[in-house]
C-alpha positions as YAML, in Angstrom:
chain: A
units: angstrom
residues:
- id: 1
  name: MET
  ca: [102.18, 61.54, 44.95]
- id: 2
  name: ASN
  ca: [102.02, 57.84, 45.98]
- id: 3
  name: LYS
  ca: [102.96, 55.40, 43.20]
- id: 4
  name: LYS
  ca: [102.67, 51.61, 43.18]
- id: 5
  name: ARG
  ca: [104.79, 49.47, 40.83]
- id: 6
  name: ALA
  ca: [104.39, 45.82, 39.85]
- id: 7
  name: GLU
  ca: [106.67, 44.33, 42.45]
- id: 8
  name: ASN
  ca: [107.79, 47.45, 44.24]
- id: 9
  name: PHE
  ca: [105.94, 49.97, 46.39]
- id: 10
  name: GLU
  ca: [107.23, 53.52, 46.51]
- id: 11
  name: CYS
  ca: [106.30, 56.74, 48.36]
- id: 12
  name: THR
  ca: [107.92, 59.55, 46.38]
- id: 13
  name: LEU
  ca: [107.00, 62.11, 49.05]
- id: 14
  name: CYS
  ca: [109.03, 60.31, 51.72]
- id: 15
  name: HIS
  ca: [111.51, 58.62, 49.36]
- id: 16
  name: PHE
  ca: [110.39, 55.26, 50.69]
- id: 17
  name: LYS
  ca: [110.52, 51.93, 48.78]
- id: 18
  name: CYS
  ca: [109.51, 48.38, 49.69]
- id: 19
  name: CYS
  ca: [108.38, 45.18, 48.05]
- id: 20
  name: LYS
  ca: [105.60, 44.19, 50.45]
- id: 21
  name: GLN
  ca: [102.10, 45.58, 50.59]
- id: 22
  name: SER
  ca: [102.01, 45.25, 54.37]
- id: 23
  name: ASN
  ca: [105.17, 47.33, 54.79]
- id: 24
  name: TYR
  ca: [103.84, 49.96, 52.43]
- id: 25
  name: ASP
  ca: [100.53, 50.16, 54.31]
- id: 26
  name: ARG
  ca: [102.41, 50.47, 57.59]
- id: 27
  name: HIS
  ca: [104.45, 53.33, 56.13]
- id: 28
  name: LEU
  ca: [101.30, 55.21, 55.11]
- id: 29
  name: SER
  ca: [100.20, 55.31, 58.75]
- id: 30
  name: THR
  ca: [103.53, 56.55, 60.14]
- id: 31
  name: SER
  ca: [103.79, 60.05, 61.66]
- id: 32
  name: LYS
  ca: [106.54, 60.92, 59.18]
- id: 33
  name: HIS
  ca: [104.31, 60.21, 56.16]
- id: 34
  name: LEU
  ca: [101.28, 61.93, 57.69]
- id: 35
  name: PHE
  ca: [103.34, 65.01, 58.56]
- id: 36
  name: LYS
  ca: [104.83, 65.18, 55.04]
- id: 37
  name: THR
  ca: [101.36, 64.76, 53.51]
- id: 38
  name: ASN
  ca: [99.82, 67.54, 55.62]
- id: 39
  name: LEU
  ca: [102.77, 69.85, 55.02]
- id: 40
  name: ASN
  ca: [102.60, 69.23, 51.26]
- id: 41
  name: ASN
  ca: [98.86, 69.94, 51.21]
- id: 42
  name: PHE
  ca: [99.37, 73.11, 53.25]
- id: 43
  name: GLU
  ca: [102.12, 74.39, 50.93]
- id: 44
  name: HIS
  ca: [100.00, 73.52, 47.91]
- id: 45
  name: ILE
  ca: [97.16, 75.69, 49.23]
- id: 46
  name: SER
  ca: [99.52, 78.46, 50.34]
- id: 47
  name: CYS
  ca: [101.11, 78.84, 46.92]
- id: 48
  name: HIS
  ca: [97.82, 80.18, 45.58]
- id: 49
  name: LYS
  ca: [97.17, 82.62, 48.47]
- id: 50
  name: PRO
  ca: [99.94, 83.50, 50.95]
- id: 51
  name: ILE
  ca: [98.58, 83.52, 54.50]
- id: 52
  name: LEU
  ca: [101.83, 83.96, 56.48]
- id: 53
  name: GLN
  ca: [102.99, 87.56, 56.64]
- id: 54
  name: CYS
  ca: [105.78, 89.38, 58.47]
- id: 55
  name: ASP
  ca: [104.12, 91.88, 60.81]
- id: 56
  name: ILE
  ca: [107.24, 94.08, 60.67]
- id: 57
  name: CYS
  ca: [107.77, 94.57, 56.93]
- id: 58
  name: GLY
  ca: [104.64, 92.90, 55.46]
- id: 59
  name: LYS
  ca: [106.50, 90.28, 53.39]
- id: 60
  name: ASN
  ca: [104.56, 87.02, 52.70]
- id: 61
  name: TYR
  ca: [105.88, 83.50, 53.31]
- id: 62
  name: LYS
  ca: [104.59, 80.03, 52.49]
- id: 63
  name: GLY
  ca: [106.12, 78.22, 55.47]
- id: 64
  name: ARG
  ca: [106.38, 79.06, 59.16]
- id: 65
  name: ASN
  ca: [110.07, 78.17, 59.28]
- id: 66
  name: GLY
  ca: [110.92, 80.65, 56.56]
- id: 67
  name: LEU
  ca: [108.84, 83.34, 58.25]
- id: 68
  name: TRP
  ca: [110.56, 82.72, 61.62]
- id: 69
  name: TYR
  ca: [114.08, 83.00, 60.17]
- id: 70
  name: HIS
  ca: [113.05, 86.12, 58.26]
- id: 71
  name: LYS
  ca: [111.67, 87.79, 61.41]
- id: 72
  name: GLN
  ca: [114.98, 87.40, 63.24]
- id: 73
  name: LYS
  ca: [116.80, 89.28, 60.49]
- id: 74
  name: CYS
  ca: [113.95, 91.74, 60.02]
- id: 75
  name: LYS
  ca: [114.01, 92.70, 63.72]
- id: 76
  name: GLU
  ca: [117.77, 93.27, 63.68]
- id: 77
  name: THR
  ca: [117.50, 95.39, 60.55]
- id: 78
  name: THR
  ca: [114.66, 97.48, 62.02]
- id: 79
  name: ILE
  ca: [116.51, 98.13, 65.29]
- id: 80
  name: GLU
  ca: [119.69, 99.07, 63.41]
- id: 81
  name: ASN
  ca: [117.77, 101.47, 61.18]
- id: 82
  name: LEU
  ca: [116.14, 103.12, 64.19]
- id: 83
  name: ALA
  ca: [119.51, 103.58, 65.87]
- id: 84
  name: ASN
  ca: [120.99, 105.24, 62.75]
- id: 85
  name: ASN
  ca: [118.04, 107.39, 61.81]
- id: 86
  name: ASN
  ca: [115.75, 109.36, 64.10]
- id: 87
  name: ASN
  ca: [113.93, 111.20, 61.31]
- id: 88
  name: ASP
  ca: [112.08, 108.38, 59.55]
- id: 89
  name: ASN
  ca: [108.56, 109.57, 60.38]
- id: 90
  name: ASP
  ca: [107.87, 111.72, 57.32]
- id: 91
  name: ASN
  ca: [104.22, 110.77, 57.59]
- id: 92
  name: GLY
  ca: [103.94, 112.17, 61.13]
- id: 93
  name: VAL
  ca: [104.06, 108.74, 62.83]
- id: 94
  name: ILE
  ca: [106.26, 108.63, 65.96]
- id: 95
  name: SER
  ca: [109.14, 106.14, 65.58]
- id: 96
  name: ASP
  ca: [109.60, 103.27, 68.03]
- id: 97
  name: LYS
  ca: [112.77, 104.87, 69.42]
- id: 98
  name: LYS
  ca: [111.05, 108.19, 70.06]
- id: 99
  name: LEU
  ca: [108.16, 106.36, 71.65]
- id: 100
  name: ILE
  ca: [110.58, 104.55, 73.98]
- id: 101
  name: LEU
  ca: [112.28, 107.82, 74.92]
- id: 102
  name: MET
  ca: [108.90, 109.39, 75.57]
- id: 103
  name: LEU
  ca: [107.87, 106.51, 77.84]
- id: 104
  name: ILE
  ca: [111.15, 106.77, 79.77]
- id: 105
  name: GLU
  ca: [110.57, 110.50, 80.32]
- id: 106
  name: GLN
  ca: [106.99, 109.89, 81.44]
- id: 107
  name: ASN
  ca: [108.20, 107.20, 83.80]
- id: 108
  name: LYS
  ca: [110.64, 109.68, 85.39]
- id: 109
  name: GLU
  ca: [107.81, 112.15, 85.91]
- id: 110
  name: LEU
  ca: [105.65, 109.41, 87.43]
- id: 111
  name: MET
  ca: [108.44, 108.46, 89.84]
- id: 112
  name: GLU
  ca: [108.69, 112.10, 90.94]
- id: 113
  name: ILE
  ca: [104.95, 112.20, 91.58]
- id: 114
  name: VAL
  ca: [105.10, 108.98, 93.61]
- id: 115
  name: LYS
  ca: [108.10, 110.30, 95.55]
- id: 116
  name: ASN
  ca: [106.34, 113.57, 96.35]
- id: 117
  name: GLY
  ca: [103.20, 111.68, 97.29]
- id: 118
  name: THR
  ca: [105.20, 109.53, 99.73]
- id: 119
  name: ASN
  ca: [106.76, 112.63, 101.28]
- id: 120
  name: ASN
  ca: [103.33, 114.18, 101.65]
- id: 121
  name: THR
  ca: [102.06, 111.01, 103.31]
- id: 122
  name: ILE
  ca: [104.94, 111.04, 105.78]
- id: 123
  name: HIS
  ca: [104.38, 114.74, 106.42]
- id: 124
  name: ASN
  ca: [100.66, 114.17, 106.99]
- id: 125
  name: ASN
  ca: [101.39, 111.27, 109.33]
- id: 126
  name: ASN
  ca: [103.70, 113.51, 111.34]
- id: 127
  name: ILE
  ca: [100.98, 116.16, 111.53]
- id: 128
  name: ASN
  ca: [98.44, 113.54, 112.61]
- id: 129
  name: SER
  ca: [100.81, 112.25, 115.29]
- id: 130
  name: HIS
  ca: [101.32, 115.81, 116.52]
- id: 131
  name: ASN
  ca: [97.56, 116.35, 116.59]
- id: 132
  name: LYS
  ca: [97.09, 113.18, 118.63]
- id: 133
  name: ALA
  ca: [99.66, 114.40, 121.19]
- id: 134
  name: PHE
  ca: [97.99, 117.82, 121.19]
- id: 135
  name: ASN
  ca: [94.55, 116.27, 121.72]
- id: 136
  name: LEU
  ca: [95.83, 114.26, 124.69]
- id: 137
  name: ASN
  ca: [97.32, 117.41, 126.15]
- id: 138
  name: PHE
  ca: [94.02, 119.22, 125.65]
- id: 139
  name: PHE
  ca: [92.08, 116.34, 127.22]
- id: 140
  name: LEU
  ca: [94.22, 116.32, 130.36]
- id: 141
  name: ASN
  ca: [94.73, 120.05, 130.87]
- id: 142
  name: GLU
  ca: [91.40, 121.36, 129.64]
- id: 143
  name: THR
  ca: [88.78, 118.61, 129.74]
- id: 144
  name: CYS
  ca: [90.18, 117.18, 132.99]
- id: 145
  name: LYS
  ca: [91.44, 120.43, 134.51]
- id: 146
  name: ASP
  ca: [89.16, 119.94, 137.55]
- id: 147
  name: ALA
  ca: [90.23, 116.34, 138.17]
- id: 148
  name: MET
  ca: [91.21, 115.29, 141.70]
- id: 149
  name: ASN
  ca: [94.82, 114.98, 142.77]
- id: 150
  name: ILE
  ca: [95.80, 111.37, 143.45]
- id: 151
  name: SER
  ca: [96.44, 112.18, 147.13]
- id: 152
  name: ASP
  ca: [92.93, 113.66, 147.45]
- id: 153
  name: PHE
  ca: [91.49, 110.55, 145.82]
- id: 154
  name: ILE
  ca: [93.25, 108.28, 148.33]
- id: 155
  name: GLU
  ca: [91.90, 110.41, 151.16]
- id: 156
  name: SER
  ca: [88.37, 110.21, 149.72]
- id: 157
  name: VAL
  ca: [88.28, 106.40, 149.63]
- id: 158
  name: LYS
  ca: [86.00, 105.23, 152.44]
- id: 159
  name: LEU
  ca: [86.00, 101.50, 153.07]
- id: 160
  name: GLN
  ca: [83.31, 99.28, 154.49]
- id: 161
  name: VAL
  ca: [83.62, 95.97, 156.31]
- id: 162
  name: SER
  ca: [82.16, 94.40, 153.17]
- id: 163
  name: ASP
  ca: [85.23, 95.58, 151.23]
- id: 164
  name: LEU
  ca: [87.48, 93.87, 153.74]
- id: 165
  name: GLU
  ca: [85.43, 90.67, 153.54]
- id: 166
  name: ASN
  ca: [85.63, 90.75, 149.75]
- id: 167
  name: VAL
  ca: [89.44, 90.87, 149.90]
- id: 168
  name: GLY
  ca: [89.36, 87.74, 152.05]
- id: 169
  name: LYS
  ca: [87.01, 86.09, 149.56]
- id: 170
  name: VAL
  ca: [88.65, 86.93, 146.20]
- id: 171
  name: GLY
  ca: [92.25, 87.52, 147.31]
- id: 172
  name: TYR
  ca: [94.55, 90.52, 147.65]
- id: 173
  name: ILE
  ca: [95.02, 91.37, 143.95]
- id: 174
  name: GLN
  ca: [91.38, 91.21, 142.89]
- id: 175
  name: GLY
  ca: [90.10, 92.62, 146.19]
- id: 176
  name: ILE
  ca: [92.29, 95.75, 146.24]
- id: 177
  name: SER
  ca: [91.65, 96.22, 142.50]
- id: 178
  name: ASN
  ca: [87.90, 96.15, 143.15]
- id: 179
  name: ILE
  ca: [88.19, 98.83, 145.85]
- id: 180
  name: ILE
  ca: [90.21, 101.22, 143.66]
- id: 181
  name: ILE
  ca: [88.18, 100.63, 140.50]
- id: 182
  name: LYS
  ca: [84.86, 101.04, 142.33]
- id: 183
  name: ASN
  ca: [85.92, 104.44, 143.67]
- id: 184
  name: LEU
  ca: [87.31, 105.57, 140.30]
- id: 185
  name: GLN
  ca: [84.13, 104.59, 138.49]
- id: 186
  name: ALA
  ca: [82.10, 106.55, 141.04]
- id: 187
  name: LEU
  ca: [83.74, 109.71, 139.65]
- id: 188
  name: GLU
  ca: [82.99, 111.42, 136.36]
- id: 189
  name: VAL
  ca: [85.67, 110.66, 133.78]
- id: 190
  name: ASP
  ca: [86.97, 114.23, 133.82]
- id: 191
  name: LYS
  ca: [87.28, 114.15, 137.63]
- id: 192
  name: ARG
  ca: [89.43, 111.04, 137.85]
- id: 193
  name: PRO
  ca: [93.06, 111.49, 138.99]
- id: 194
  name: VAL
  ca: [94.45, 108.84, 136.67]
- id: 195
  name: HIS
  ca: [94.10, 108.11, 132.94]
- id: 196
  name: CYS
  ca: [95.70, 105.56, 130.63]
- id: 197
  name: ALA
  ca: [96.64, 106.83, 127.17]
- id: 198
  name: ASP
  ca: [97.88, 103.45, 125.87]
- id: 199
  name: GLN
  ca: [96.69, 100.30, 127.59]
- id: 200
  name: LYS
  ca: [99.04, 97.97, 125.70]
- id: 201
  name: ARG
  ca: [102.13, 99.94, 126.72]
- id: 202
  name: GLU
  ca: [100.59, 101.06, 130.01]
- id: 203
  name: VAL
  ca: [101.19, 104.75, 129.37]
- id: 204
  name: ILE
  ca: [99.60, 106.25, 132.48]
- id: 205
  name: TYR
  ca: [99.10, 109.87, 133.52]
- id: 206
  name: VAL
  ca: [98.54, 110.82, 137.17]
- id: 207
  name: LYS
  ca: [97.52, 114.19, 138.55]
- id: 208
  name: GLU
  ca: [99.27, 115.45, 141.67]
- id: 209
  name: ASP
  ca: [99.81, 119.00, 142.94]
- id: 210
  name: ASN
  ca: [97.36, 120.10, 140.22]
- id: 211
  name: ILE
  ca: [99.73, 118.93, 137.48]
- id: 212
  name: TRP
  ca: [99.24, 116.04, 135.06]
- id: 213
  name: GLU
  ca: [102.41, 114.02, 134.65]
- id: 214
  name: LYS
  ca: [103.24, 110.87, 132.75]
- id: 215
  name: GLU
  ca: [104.21, 108.03, 135.06]
- id: 216
  name: ASP
  ca: [107.72, 106.62, 134.87]
- id: 217
  name: GLU
  ca: [108.28, 103.02, 133.82]
- id: 218
  name: ASN
  ca: [107.71, 101.85, 137.41]
- id: 219
  name: ASN
  ca: [104.42, 103.77, 137.86]
- id: 220
  name: LYS
  ca: [105.75, 105.12, 141.14]
- id: 221
  name: LYS
  ca: [102.79, 107.34, 142.05]
- id: 222
  name: LEU
  ca: [100.17, 104.73, 141.27]
- id: 223
  name: ARG
  ca: [102.05, 102.06, 143.24]
- id: 224
  name: LYS
  ca: [102.15, 104.39, 146.24]
- id: 225
  name: ALA
  ca: [98.38, 104.90, 145.95]
- id: 226
  name: ILE
  ca: [97.82, 101.13, 145.85]
- id: 227
  name: ARG
  ca: [99.90, 100.58, 149.00]
- id: 228
  name: MET
  ca: [98.09, 103.36, 150.88]
- id: 229
  name: ILE
  ca: [94.65, 102.01, 149.99]
- id: 230
  name: ALA
  ca: [95.79, 98.49, 150.92]
- id: 231
  name: HIS
  ca: [96.83, 99.95, 154.30]
- id: 232
  name: LYS
  ca: [93.37, 101.49, 154.67]
- id: 233
  name: ASN
  ca: [91.93, 98.04, 154.13]
- id: 234
  name: ILE
  ca: [94.12, 96.60, 156.91]
- id: 235
  name: CYS
  ca: [92.84, 99.33, 159.24]
- id: 236
  name: MET
  ca: [89.37, 97.81, 158.83]
- id: 237
  name: PHE
  ca: [90.39, 94.80, 160.98]
- id: 238
  name: LYS
  ca: [89.25, 96.64, 164.09]
- id: 239
  name: GLU
  ca: [85.78, 97.29, 162.69]
- id: 240
  name: PHE
  ca: [85.48, 93.66, 161.65]
- id: 241
  name: ARG
  ca: [86.33, 92.50, 165.18]
- id: 242
  name: GLU
  ca: [83.81, 94.93, 166.61]
- id: 243
  name: LYS
  ca: [81.14, 93.67, 164.23]
- id: 244
  name: TYR
  ca: [81.99, 89.99, 164.83]
- id: 245
  name: PRO
  ca: [83.39, 89.65, 168.39]
- id: 246
  name: ASP
  ca: [83.46, 85.87, 168.20]
- id: 247
  name: CYS
  ca: [86.00, 86.05, 165.36]
- id: 248
  name: GLN
  ca: [88.68, 86.08, 168.04]
- id: 249
  name: GLU
  ca: [87.55, 82.72, 169.43]
- id: 250
  name: TYR
  ca: [89.76, 80.13, 167.79]
- id: 251
  name: ASP
  ca: [87.00, 77.47, 167.49]
- id: 252
  name: SER
  ca: [84.41, 79.73, 165.80]
- id: 253
  name: LYS
  ca: [83.60, 79.94, 162.08]
- id: 254
  name: LYS
  ca: [84.18, 83.68, 162.14]
- id: 255
  name: ASN
  ca: [87.68, 83.03, 163.41]
- id: 256
  name: ASP
  ca: [88.48, 81.02, 160.28]
- id: 257
  name: LEU
  ca: [87.03, 83.82, 158.14]
- id: 258
  name: TYR
  ca: [88.95, 86.47, 160.05]
- id: 259
  name: ASN
  ca: [92.24, 84.60, 159.67]
- id: 260
  name: LYS
  ca: [91.69, 84.30, 155.91]
- id: 261
  name: ILE
  ca: [90.86, 88.02, 155.66]
- id: 262
  name: VAL
  ca: [94.04, 88.95, 157.55]
- id: 263
  name: TYR
  ca: [96.12, 86.61, 155.40]
- id: 264
  name: GLU
  ca: [94.81, 87.97, 152.07]
- id: 265
  name: SER
  ca: [94.86, 91.61, 153.22]
- id: 266
  name: MET
  ca: [98.55, 91.25, 154.02]
- id: 267
  name: GLY
  ca: [99.23, 90.15, 150.45]
- id: 268
  name: GLY
  ca: [98.24, 86.48, 150.37]
- id: 269
  name: LYS
  ca: [100.38, 83.80, 148.77]
- id: 270
  name: GLY
  ca: [102.64, 83.87, 145.73]
- id: 271
  name: ASP
  ca: [104.43, 86.75, 143.98]
- id: 272
  name: ASN
  ca: [106.22, 89.56, 145.73]
- id: 273
  name: ASP
  ca: [104.50, 92.85, 146.52]
- id: 274
  name: TYR
  ca: [105.88, 94.54, 143.39]
- id: 275
  name: ASP
  ca: [104.49, 91.87, 141.05]
- id: 276
  name: LYS
  ca: [101.13, 91.92, 142.80]
- id: 277
  name: ASP
  ca: [100.87, 95.68, 142.44]
- id: 278
  name: THR
  ca: [101.84, 95.35, 138.76]
- id: 279
  name: LYS
  ca: [98.83, 93.09, 138.22]
- id: 280
  name: ILE
  ca: [96.59, 95.60, 140.00]
- id: 281
  name: ILE
  ca: [97.90, 98.39, 137.76]
- id: 282
  name: LYS
  ca: [96.98, 96.37, 134.65]
- id: 283
  name: LYS
  ca: [93.42, 96.04, 135.91]
- id: 284
  name: ILE
  ca: [93.20, 99.76, 136.69]
- id: 285
  name: ALA
  ca: [94.66, 100.75, 133.29]
- id: 286
  name: LYS
  ca: [91.97, 98.76, 131.52]
- id: 287
  name: VAL
  ca: [89.24, 100.74, 133.31]
- id: 288
  name: VAL
  ca: [90.73, 104.25, 132.97]
- id: 289
  name: CYS
  ca: [91.89, 103.89, 129.35]
- id: 290
  name: ILE
  ca: [90.98, 107.04, 127.40]
- id: 291
  name: GLU
  ca: [88.33, 106.57, 124.71]
- id: 292
  name: LYS
  ca: [89.76, 108.44, 121.72]
- id: 293
  name: ASP
  ca: [86.71, 108.25, 119.47]
...
């Protein structure tokens, strides 16, 4: 393969000639020469036992390049033959084209199953939603059929001087909330006149005239109840004065306390009455939220 002459060096594999040993040695280490040498050795081995075979038609090839070019033509020929002949499976083997058609048909059937499954899911969700609404209706009209009317609840609230003092201490919003929540929690759940079906959206139901009704977006009935109980709290001023007569003396400590109680009971600072009552409703809704488990 590599031949050295008297005054000339030649590589017949690469068609390379030179007259210097150093140049010839450098050529032997080049990637071109090494690649040619490896390729020649590979082809020499392959000629005795083909190891590259077309997986479509089974034809053997010595080089990868020849096999690659053959495969391109072999694929085209195979596809063309399949398109022109659907009866090539004399041995009972399903052709590629029939297999593709079968897969397409199966895919259509699968899509129908998925579609029907989705419809069933939607249908089941609708049934579940209906059941939830039905359960809420059952809870209010059956479980809580003996609940108090909201007007009866307001009438039942009995305040103490300590409730009035607490309003002065913690402020109007928290103080009035405490009074209402304390009296609601004193009742059994099924006796309460108000329930919250959805705390996040503040979906509230109030019983009045022996009928459960969903509150409007302004929670009109509950706001009225808050104002009436707040008025009851103001009516406790007289009892406070009777309990602490010196509260009316401007230089006494009780007078400072009394003034603060009056100020907070009348609404205190900040926000208008509507916004204050809205905050009280949020606190009430949290306590009377229906446990659905």
